[in-house]
């Protein structure tokens, strides 16, 4: 009986190639190709609720050493494979959150394991250099074949760093240095500049500002934190700068029904940006740069149109502000393009593009004139890590070889269509399904229900993340295929049926 039913549904799904939304119907997709299964599992497998007993024991142990309030569970990275994260209690979960959007091609990808087992690469793993002073012989070649091979349009220079915050922090410094040199008309600081900077006074430490957006997340270090406005807990008790904060568009969905309203909303925000630039100049704190995420991620997956970003870029040019696009979360392929800003279709999209997460190393690309003019102005001990460039080169090879950006576009469509269908089926729970590639999100009726859904999905073997006040976000690896989408939709549908 069961197999007859599955057979009928399989035929139906083949025939219509649709997510079957009638109660009890399942989406059955063709089995994973064998090559895929060699490094992926065929589905979730749950032995305990999560966190299981071993995770709880380890959390207690670690609790004697650190704050463990944020720990979800402990992982078995040896057993994790492809899209599946295995925990220490033997639970195997379909990972649609991937370490906060940071695993490009799944766990233990064979190409990366092979790379790491090559004896020629051992020295890169064992000897971590202070890259700013003593780089290895192959460093220029490795940068060229990794980061520069996917450089954004108009950018030929890249600076590696350790993490996303560190990248943004140094990018802001590059912006300020560039801006002051532009103001001076030359690169030589005065004696007054040199003495006042030592005591945090002007003109050596100028009153310049970076304009950011409400809902943005650019990191937690002190400069970055002044531009982060997604949750109070990130900012509480930490001194900050008086820098301008513009509203980010709050689009209404479905987009095609609210074209006029959304265009008005974007125009309102752009107008506010220009007003703030003028106000802060009058206050004596000129805006040296504008920083923006192509999709506000931590703040709730807030999108804006390519037109919005093109206009913003023009405003930055008009007022002499550097335009910094923070692609730490959007970069690396999950929107279906290597960089989310490519969707804006511009030849000169930005002055600085920062990255980390899926690119494995942090860093930022910059236009030539943004590069700091003297040695040791942008500097720290590691300045990145060559072993990460090595891994990134291979990740990019896999992306090209396996056409993963096309795969992302395909599975992203399947995911979004599935979310649209579920949203139609559960209008009281779900709304505002949105996304680009697999970088998708959906809103839940309230925060409490959102959190219940996340926990229930996890106990059924699906890892998802929250963002904003009440959104669920999808951040799978680039190897997340259509059949993974179907596994997810079936489980999510069961969770929703139990929640309602
Ligand atoms: O709670 C946190 O600290 C989180 S949760 C997700 C992030 C941070 N994302 C990091 C991030 C980002 O999404 C964007 C757009 N810009 C900068 C950062 C900072 O990167 P890291 O965490 O590497 O310093």
Coordinates of C-alpha atoms and ligand atoms in Angstrom, one line a residue:
X1 CA 0.0 0.0 0.0
X2 CA 2.7 2.4 1.1
X3 CA 4.9 1.6 -1.9
X4 CA 1.9 1.9 -4.3
X5 CA 1.2 5.4 -2.8
X6 CA 4.8 6.5 -3.2
X7 CA 4.7 5.1 -6.8
X8 CA 1.6 7.2 -7.6
X9 CA 3.1 10.3 -6.1
X10 CA 6.4 9.8 -7.8
X11 CA 4.5 9.5 -11.1
X12 CA 2.5 12.6 -10.3
X13 CA 5.6 14.6 -9.3
X14 CA 7.3 13.6 -12.5
X15 CA 4.3 14.5 -14.5
X16 CA 3.7 17.9 -12.9
X17 CA 7.1 18.6 -11.3
X18 CA 5.2 20.4 -8.6
X19 CA 5.3 20.4 -4.8
X20 CA 2.1 18.5 -3.9
X21 CA 0.4 20.6 -1.3
X22 CA -2.6 18.4 -0.5
X23 CA -2.5 17.0 3.0
X24 CA -0.6 13.7 3.2
X25 CA 1.1 14.1 -0.2
X26 CA 4.8 14.0 -0.3
X27 CA 7.3 15.5 -2.7
X28 CA 9.3 12.5 -4.0
X29 CA 12.3 13.4 -6.1
X30 CA 14.7 11.3 -8.0
X31 CA 17.4 9.7 -6.0
X32 CA 20.7 11.5 -5.6
X33 CA 23.2 10.6 -8.2
X34 CA 25.8 8.1 -7.0
X35 CA 28.7 10.5 -7.1
X36 CA 26.8 12.8 -4.9
X37 CA 25.9 10.1 -2.4
X38 CA 29.6 9.2 -2.0
X39 CA 30.1 12.3 0.1
X40 CA 26.5 13.0 1.2
X41 CA 24.0 11.0 3.2
X42 CA 20.6 10.1 1.9
X43 CA 18.6 11.9 4.6
X44 CA 18.4 13.0 8.2
X45 CA 18.5 10.3 10.9
X46 CA 17.5 11.2 14.5
X47 CA 18.3 9.1 17.6
X48 CA 17.6 11.6 20.4
X49 CA 16.0 15.0 20.7
X50 CA 18.6 17.8 20.3
X51 CA 20.7 18.5 22.4
X52 CA 21.0 14.8 23.3
X53 CA 22.6 13.5 26.5
X54 CA 26.2 13.6 25.3
X55 CA 25.8 17.3 24.1
X56 CA 24.3 18.2 27.5
X57 CA 27.2 16.6 29.3
X58 CA 29.8 18.5 27.2
X59 CA 27.9 21.8 27.6
X60 CA 28.1 21.3 31.3
X61 CA 31.8 20.6 31.1
X62 CA 32.5 23.6 28.8
X63 CA 30.3 25.7 31.1
X64 CA 33.0 25.4 33.8
X65 CA 35.3 27.1 31.3
X66 CA 33.2 29.5 29.2
X67 CA 29.8 31.0 28.8
X68 CA 27.8 28.4 27.0
X69 CA 24.5 30.2 26.6
X70 CA 24.7 30.2 22.8
X71 CA 25.7 26.6 22.3
X72 CA 23.2 24.6 20.4
X73 CA 24.8 21.2 20.6
X74 CA 28.3 19.5 20.1
X75 CA 29.2 18.2 16.6
X76 CA 31.0 15.2 15.2
X77 CA 32.8 16.9 12.3
X78 CA 34.5 13.6 11.3
X79 CA 31.2 12.0 10.5
X80 CA 29.5 15.0 9.0
X81 CA 29.3 15.0 5.2
X82 CA 28.0 17.1 2.4
X83 CA 24.7 18.8 3.5
X84 CA 24.6 16.8 6.8
X85 CA 25.9 17.8 10.2
X86 CA 26.2 14.9 12.6
X87 CA 26.1 15.6 16.4
X88 CA 27.9 13.8 19.2
X89 CA 24.7 11.8 20.0
X90 CA 24.6 10.3 16.5
X91 CA 21.9 12.6 15.1
X92 CA 22.3 13.5 11.5
X93 CA 20.7 16.7 10.4
X94 CA 20.2 18.4 7.0
X95 CA 22.1 21.6 7.6
X96 CA 20.4 24.6 6.0
X97 CA 22.2 27.1 8.3
X98 CA 25.8 25.9 7.7
X99 CA 27.6 27.5 10.6
X100 CA 25.9 30.9 10.1
X101 CA 26.2 30.7 6.3
X102 CA 29.9 29.7 6.2
X103 CA 30.3 26.3 4.7
X104 CA 30.7 26.7 0.9
X105 CA 30.6 23.1 -0.5
X106 CA 29.4 21.0 2.4
X107 CA 31.3 19.1 5.1
X108 CA 34.3 17.0 4.3
X109 CA 34.2 17.6 0.6
X110 CA 36.5 15.0 -1.0
X111 CA 38.3 17.6 -3.1
X112 CA 39.2 19.5 0.1
X113 CA 40.2 16.3 2.0
X114 CA 42.5 15.4 -0.9
X115 CA 44.0 18.8 -0.9
X116 CA 44.8 18.6 2.8
X117 CA 46.3 15.1 2.4
X118 CA 48.8 16.3 -0.2
X119 CA 52.2 16.4 1.5
X120 CA 53.1 19.5 -0.7
X121 CA 50.5 21.5 1.3
X122 CA 51.7 20.5 4.7
X123 CA 54.1 23.5 5.1
X124 CA 51.2 25.9 4.4
X125 CA 49.2 24.3 7.2
X126 CA 52.1 24.0 9.7
X127 CA 53.8 27.4 9.3
X128 CA 51.4 30.3 9.6
X129 CA 53.3 33.4 8.4
X130 CA 52.9 37.0 9.4
X131 CA 51.8 37.8 5.9
X132 CA 52.4 41.5 6.0
X133 CA 56.1 41.1 6.4
X134 CA 57.1 37.5 5.5
X135 CA 54.8 36.0 2.8
X136 CA 55.6 32.6 1.2
X137 CA 56.9 32.4 -2.4
X138 CA 53.6 31.3 -3.8
X139 CA 51.5 34.0 -2.1
X140 CA 50.9 36.3 -5.2
X141 CA 50.1 33.3 -7.4
X142 CA 47.7 31.9 -4.8
X143 CA 45.9 35.2 -4.4
X144 CA 45.6 35.5 -8.2
X145 CA 44.2 32.0 -8.6
X146 CA 41.8 32.3 -5.6
X147 CA 40.5 35.7 -4.7
X148 CA 41.4 37.7 -7.8
X149 CA 39.9 35.1 -10.1
X150 CA 36.5 36.2 -8.7
X151 CA 37.2 39.9 -8.1
X152 CA 34.2 42.2 -8.4
X153 CA 34.1 44.4 -11.5
X154 CA 36.6 47.3 -11.4
X155 CA 38.7 45.8 -8.6
X156 CA 42.2 44.4 -9.0
X157 CA 43.4 44.7 -5.4
X158 CA 42.6 42.5 -2.4
X159 CA 43.7 42.6 1.2
X160 CA 43.1 39.4 3.3
X161 CA 42.2 39.5 6.9
X162 CA 41.1 37.0 9.6
X163 CA 37.4 37.5 10.0
X164 CA 34.4 39.6 8.8
X165 CA 34.7 42.2 11.5
X166 CA 38.4 42.5 11.1
X167 CA 37.8 43.0 7.3
X168 CA 35.2 45.7 7.8
X169 CA 37.2 47.4 10.5
X170 CA 40.2 47.8 8.3
X171 CA 38.1 48.7 5.3
X172 CA 36.7 51.6 7.3
X173 CA 40.2 52.7 8.2
X174 CA 41.2 52.6 4.5
X175 CA 38.1 54.8 3.7
X176 CA 39.1 57.4 6.4
X177 CA 42.8 57.4 5.2
X178 CA 41.7 57.9 1.6
X179 CA 39.2 60.6 2.6
X180 CA 41.7 62.6 4.6
X181 CA 44.4 62.4 1.9
X182 CA 41.7 63.7 -0.5
X183 CA 40.9 66.6 1.8
X184 CA 44.6 67.5 2.2
X185 CA 45.2 67.2 -1.5
X186 CA 48.4 65.3 -0.7
X187 CA 49.6 62.3 1.4
X188 CA 51.8 64.1 3.9
X189 CA 50.4 64.7 7.4
X190 CA 51.3 67.9 9.2
X191 CA 53.2 67.9 12.6
X192 CA 49.9 68.9 14.2
X193 CA 48.2 65.8 12.6
X194 CA 50.9 63.6 14.0
X195 CA 50.9 65.0 17.5
X196 CA 47.1 65.3 18.0
X197 CA 46.4 61.8 16.7
X198 CA 48.4 60.5 19.7
X199 CA 45.9 62.0 22.1
X200 CA 42.7 61.1 20.1
X201 CA 42.2 64.8 19.1
X202 CA 41.5 66.5 15.9
X203 CA 42.9 67.1 13.3
X204 CA 45.0 64.0 13.6
X205 CA 41.9 61.9 14.6
X206 CA 39.4 63.7 12.4
X207 CA 35.6 63.8 13.1
X208 CA 34.7 61.7 10.1
X209 CA 31.7 59.3 9.9
X210 CA 30.4 56.2 8.1
X211 CA 26.8 56.1 7.2
X212 CA 25.0 52.8 7.8
X213 CA 21.5 51.5 7.8
X214 CA 19.0 50.6 10.5
X215 CA 18.9 46.8 10.7
X216 CA 22.4 46.4 9.4
X217 CA 25.0 44.0 10.8
X218 CA 28.7 44.7 10.0
X219 CA 30.4 43.1 13.0
X220 CA 31.0 43.5 16.7
X221 CA 34.4 45.2 17.0
X222 CA 34.1 48.8 18.1
X223 CA 34.2 50.6 14.8
X224 CA 32.0 48.0 13.1
X225 CA 29.6 48.0 16.0
X226 CA 28.9 51.7 15.4
X227 CA 27.5 50.6 12.1
X228 CA 25.6 47.5 13.4
X229 CA 22.0 48.1 14.3
X230 CA 20.2 44.7 14.3
X231 CA 19.9 43.8 18.0
X232 CA 20.4 45.8 21.2
X233 CA 22.3 42.9 22.9
X234 CA 25.2 43.4 20.4
X235 CA 25.6 47.1 21.4
X236 CA 24.6 47.4 25.0
X237 CA 27.1 49.2 27.3
X238 CA 29.7 49.8 24.5
X239 CA 30.7 53.4 23.7
X240 CA 30.1 54.3 20.1
X241 CA 30.4 57.1 17.5
X242 CA 27.8 59.7 16.6
X243 CA 27.5 58.5 13.0
X244 CA 24.4 58.8 10.8
X245 CA 21.9 55.9 10.5
X246 CA 19.5 55.8 7.5
X247 CA 16.3 53.8 7.3
X248 CA 16.6 50.7 5.1
X249 CA 13.6 50.0 2.8
X250 CA 10.9 47.8 4.3
X251 CA 9.5 46.1 1.2
X252 CA 5.9 44.7 1.0
X253 CA 5.3 41.3 -0.5
X254 CA 4.5 39.9 -3.0
X255 CA 6.7 42.4 -4.8
X256 CA 4.6 42.5 -8.0
X257 CA 1.5 43.6 -6.0
X258 CA 3.3 46.5 -4.3
X259 CA 5.5 48.0 -7.1
X260 CA 4.4 51.6 -6.5
X261 CA 4.5 51.4 -2.7
X262 CA 7.9 49.8 -2.7
X263 CA 9.4 52.3 -5.1
X264 CA 8.1 55.1 -2.8
X265 CA 9.6 53.4 0.2
X266 CA 13.0 53.1 -1.5
X267 CA 12.8 56.8 -2.6
X268 CA 12.0 57.8 1.0
X269 CA 15.1 56.0 2.3
X270 CA 17.4 57.4 -0.4
X271 CA 16.1 60.9 0.3
X272 CA 16.9 60.4 4.0
X273 CA 20.4 59.2 3.1
X274 CA 21.1 62.5 1.2
X275 CA 19.6 64.5 4.1
X276 CA 21.8 62.7 6.6
X277 CA 25.0 63.3 4.5
X278 CA 24.2 67.0 4.3
X279 CA 23.4 67.2 8.1
X280 CA 26.5 65.4 9.2
X281 CA 28.7 67.6 7.0
X282 CA 27.1 70.6 8.6
X283 CA 27.7 69.1 12.0
X284 CA 31.4 68.9 11.1
X285 CA 31.4 65.1 10.9
X286 CA 31.5 64.5 7.1
X287 CA 30.4 61.1 5.8
X288 CA 33.6 59.5 4.4
X289 CA 31.8 56.3 3.4
X290 CA 28.5 54.5 3.1
X291 CA 28.4 50.8 4.2
X292 CA 25.6 48.5 3.1
X293 CA 24.7 44.8 2.8
X294 CA 23.2 43.8 -0.5
X295 CA 20.6 41.9 1.6
X296 CA 20.4 42.8 5.3
X297 CA 21.0 39.3 6.8
X298 CA 21.1 39.4 10.6
X299 CA 18.5 42.2 10.5
X300 CA 15.9 40.0 9.0
X301 CA 16.8 39.3 5.4
X302 CA 15.7 42.7 4.1
X303 CA 15.9 43.1 0.4
X304 CA 16.0 46.2 -1.8
X305 CA 15.8 46.5 -5.6
X306 CA 18.8 46.9 -7.9
X307 CA 17.5 50.4 -8.6
X308 CA 17.8 51.3 -4.9
X309 CA 21.5 50.2 -4.9
X310 CA 22.3 51.9 -8.1
X311 CA 20.9 55.2 -6.8
X312 CA 22.7 54.7 -3.5
X313 CA 26.0 54.2 -5.4
X314 CA 25.3 57.4 -7.3
X315 CA 24.6 59.3 -4.1
X316 CA 27.9 58.1 -2.7
X317 CA 29.7 59.3 -5.9
X318 CA 27.9 62.7 -5.9
X319 CA 28.9 63.4 -2.3
X320 CA 32.4 62.1 -2.5
X321 CA 31.8 59.2 -0.1
X322 CA 33.4 55.8 -0.6
X323 CA 30.8 53.0 -1.2
X324 CA 31.5 49.9 0.8
X325 CA 29.4 46.8 0.0
X326 CA 29.6 44.3 2.8
X327 CA 29.3 40.8 1.2
X328 CA 30.4 38.9 4.3
X329 CA 27.2 37.0 4.3
X330 CA 25.9 37.4 0.8
X331 CA 29.2 36.7 -1.0
X332 CA 30.4 33.3 -2.2
X333 CA 27.6 32.1 -4.5
X334 CA 24.4 31.5 -2.4
X335 CA 22.4 34.2 -4.3
X336 CA 23.3 32.4 -7.6
X337 CA 26.1 34.8 -8.4
X338 CA 29.5 34.9 -6.7
X339 CA 28.6 38.4 -5.4
X340 CA 25.1 39.6 -4.6
X341 CA 26.0 43.0 -6.0
X342 CA 26.3 41.4 -9.5
X343 CA 22.5 41.3 -9.6
X344 CA 22.6 45.2 -9.7
X345 CA 24.3 44.9 -13.2
X346 CA 26.8 47.7 -12.7
X347 CA 30.3 48.1 -14.1
X348 CA 31.5 50.1 -11.1
X349 CA 29.4 48.7 -8.3
X350 CA 31.6 49.7 -5.3
X351 CA 34.8 51.1 -4.0
X352 CA 35.2 48.4 -1.4
X353 CA 33.7 44.9 -1.2
X354 CA 34.4 43.0 2.0
X355 CA 34.0 39.2 2.5
X356 CA 34.6 36.3 4.9
X357 CA 32.4 33.2 5.7
X358 CA 32.0 31.2 2.5
X359 CA 35.2 32.7 1.1
X360 CA 37.0 31.0 4.1
X361 CA 39.4 33.9 4.6
X362 CA 38.3 37.3 5.5
X363 CA 39.3 40.4 3.5
X364 CA 38.2 43.1 1.2
X365 CA 38.7 44.1 -2.4
X366 CA 39.3 47.8 -3.2
X367 CA 39.6 50.1 -6.0
X368 CA 43.2 51.2 -6.6
X369 CA 42.8 54.7 -5.0
X370 CA 41.4 53.2 -1.8
X371 CA 44.6 51.3 -1.0
X372 CA 46.4 52.9 2.0
X373 CA 49.3 55.0 0.8
X374 CA 52.0 53.9 3.4
X375 CA 53.2 50.6 4.9
X376 CA 51.9 49.7 8.4
X377 CA 48.8 51.8 8.1
X378 CA 46.6 48.8 7.5
X379 CA 48.4 46.0 9.3
X380 CA 48.2 43.2 11.9
X381 CA 50.1 40.0 12.7
X382 CA 48.4 37.4 10.5
X383 CA 46.8 39.5 7.8
X384 CA 44.8 36.4 6.8
X385 CA 46.0 32.8 6.5
X386 CA 47.5 31.3 3.4
X387 CA 46.0 27.8 4.2
X388 CA 42.6 29.4 3.7
X389 CA 43.6 30.7 0.3
X390 CA 44.7 27.2 -0.6
X391 CA 41.3 25.8 0.4
X392 CA 39.5 28.6 -1.3
X393 CA 41.3 27.9 -4.7
X394 CA 39.9 24.4 -4.5
X395 CA 36.4 25.5 -3.5
X396 CA 36.4 27.8 -6.5
X397 CA 37.5 24.9 -8.7
X398 CA 34.6 22.8 -7.4
X399 CA 32.1 25.6 -7.9
X400 CA 33.2 25.9 -11.6
X401 CA 33.6 22.2 -12.2
X402 CA 30.2 21.3 -10.8
X403 CA 28.4 24.5 -12.1
X404 CA 27.3 25.1 -8.5
X405 CA 26.0 28.7 -9.2
X406 CA 23.6 27.2 -11.7
X407 CA 22.6 24.5 -9.2
X408 CA 22.0 27.2 -6.5
X409 CA 19.7 29.1 -8.9
X410 CA 17.8 25.9 -9.6
X411 CA 17.5 24.7 -6.0
X412 CA 16.8 28.3 -4.9
X413 CA 13.8 28.4 -7.3
X414 CA 12.5 25.1 -6.0
X415 CA 12.9 26.3 -2.4
X416 CA 11.1 29.6 -3.0
X417 CA 8.3 27.9 -4.9
X418 CA 7.9 25.5 -2.0
X419 CA 7.8 28.3 0.5
X420 CA 5.2 30.1 -1.6
X421 CA 3.0 27.0 -1.6
X422 CA 3.3 26.5 2.1
X423 CA 2.6 30.2 2.7
X424 CA -0.6 29.8 0.7
X425 CA -1.5 26.8 2.8
X426 CA -0.7 28.4 6.2
X427 CA -1.5 32.1 5.8
X428 CA -1.9 32.4 9.5
X429 CA 1.7 31.3 10.2
X430 CA 3.8 32.2 7.2
X431 CA 4.2 35.4 5.2
X432 CA 6.7 37.4 3.1
X433 CA 8.6 34.4 1.5
X434 CA 11.5 36.0 -0.3
X435 CA 15.0 35.3 -1.6
X436 CA 17.6 35.2 -4.3
X437 CA 19.2 31.8 -5.1
X438 CA 19.1 29.8 -1.9
X439 CA 19.5 32.9 0.2
X440 CA 15.9 32.8 1.2
X441 CA 13.8 33.7 4.2
X442 CA 10.2 33.6 5.4
X443 CA 8.4 35.4 8.2
X444 CA 6.6 33.6 11.0
X445 CA 3.5 35.1 12.8
X446 CA 5.4 35.8 16.0
X447 CA 8.8 35.3 17.6
X448 CA 7.6 32.6 20.0
X449 CA 6.1 30.5 17.1
X450 CA 9.3 31.0 15.1
X451 CA 11.4 29.6 17.9
X452 CA 9.1 26.6 18.4
X453 CA 9.3 25.9 14.6
X454 CA 13.1 26.0 14.7
X455 CA 13.3 23.6 17.6
X456 CA 10.7 21.2 16.1
X457 CA 12.4 21.2 12.7
X458 CA 15.7 20.4 14.5
X459 CA 14.2 17.5 16.3
X460 CA 13.0 16.2 13.0
X461 CA 16.5 16.6 11.5
X462 CA 16.6 20.0 9.8
X463 CA 18.8 22.8 11.0
X464 CA 17.6 26.3 10.2
X465 CA 18.4 29.8 11.5
X466 CA 16.4 32.7 12.7
X467 CA 17.1 36.4 11.8
X468 CA 15.4 39.7 12.5
X469 CA 12.4 39.7 14.9
X470 CA 10.5 36.7 13.5
X471 CA 12.1 35.4 10.3
X472 CA 13.5 32.0 9.4
X473 CA 16.5 32.2 7.1
X474 CA 17.9 29.5 4.7
X475 CA 21.6 29.4 4.3
X476 CA 22.5 26.0 2.8
X477 CA 25.8 25.1 1.2
X478 CA 26.2 25.5 -2.5
X479 CA 25.9 21.7 -2.9
X480 CA 22.2 21.9 -1.7
X481 CA 20.4 20.3 -4.6
X482 CA 16.7 20.2 -5.5
X483 CA 16.3 16.8 -3.8
X484 CA 17.5 18.3 -0.6
X485 CA 14.9 21.1 -1.0
X486 CA 12.3 18.3 -1.2
X487 CA 13.5 16.6 1.9
X488 CA 13.3 19.9 3.7
X489 CA 9.8 20.8 2.4
X490 CA 8.4 17.5 3.5
X491 CA 9.8 17.9 7.0
X492 CA 8.8 21.6 7.2
X493 CA 5.3 20.8 6.1
X494 CA 5.0 18.2 8.9
X495 CA 6.3 20.7 11.4
X496 CA 3.8 23.3 10.3
X497 CA 0.9 20.8 10.5
X498 CA 1.8 20.2 14.1
X499 CA 2.2 23.9 15.0
X500 CA -1.0 25.2 13.6
Ligands
LIG1 O1 26.1 37.2 16.3 C1 27.1 37.4 15.5 O2 28.2 37.9 15.9 C2 26.9 37.1 14.1 S1 25.7 36.1 13.6 C3 26.1 36.3 12.0 C4 27.1 37.1 11.8 C5 27.6 37.5 13.1 N1 27.6 37.5 10.6 C6 28.8 38.2 10.5 C7 28.9 39.4 9.6 C8 27.9 39.6 8.6 O3 26.9 38.8 8.4 C9 28.1 40.8 7.8 C10 27.1 41.1 6.7 N2 29.1 41.6 8.0 C11 30.1 41.3 8.9 C12 30.0 40.2 9.8 C13 31.0 40.0 10.8 O4 31.7 38.8 10.5 P1 32.5 38.0 11.6 O5 31.4 37.4 12.5 O6 33.3 37.1 10.9 O7 33.3 39.0 12.4

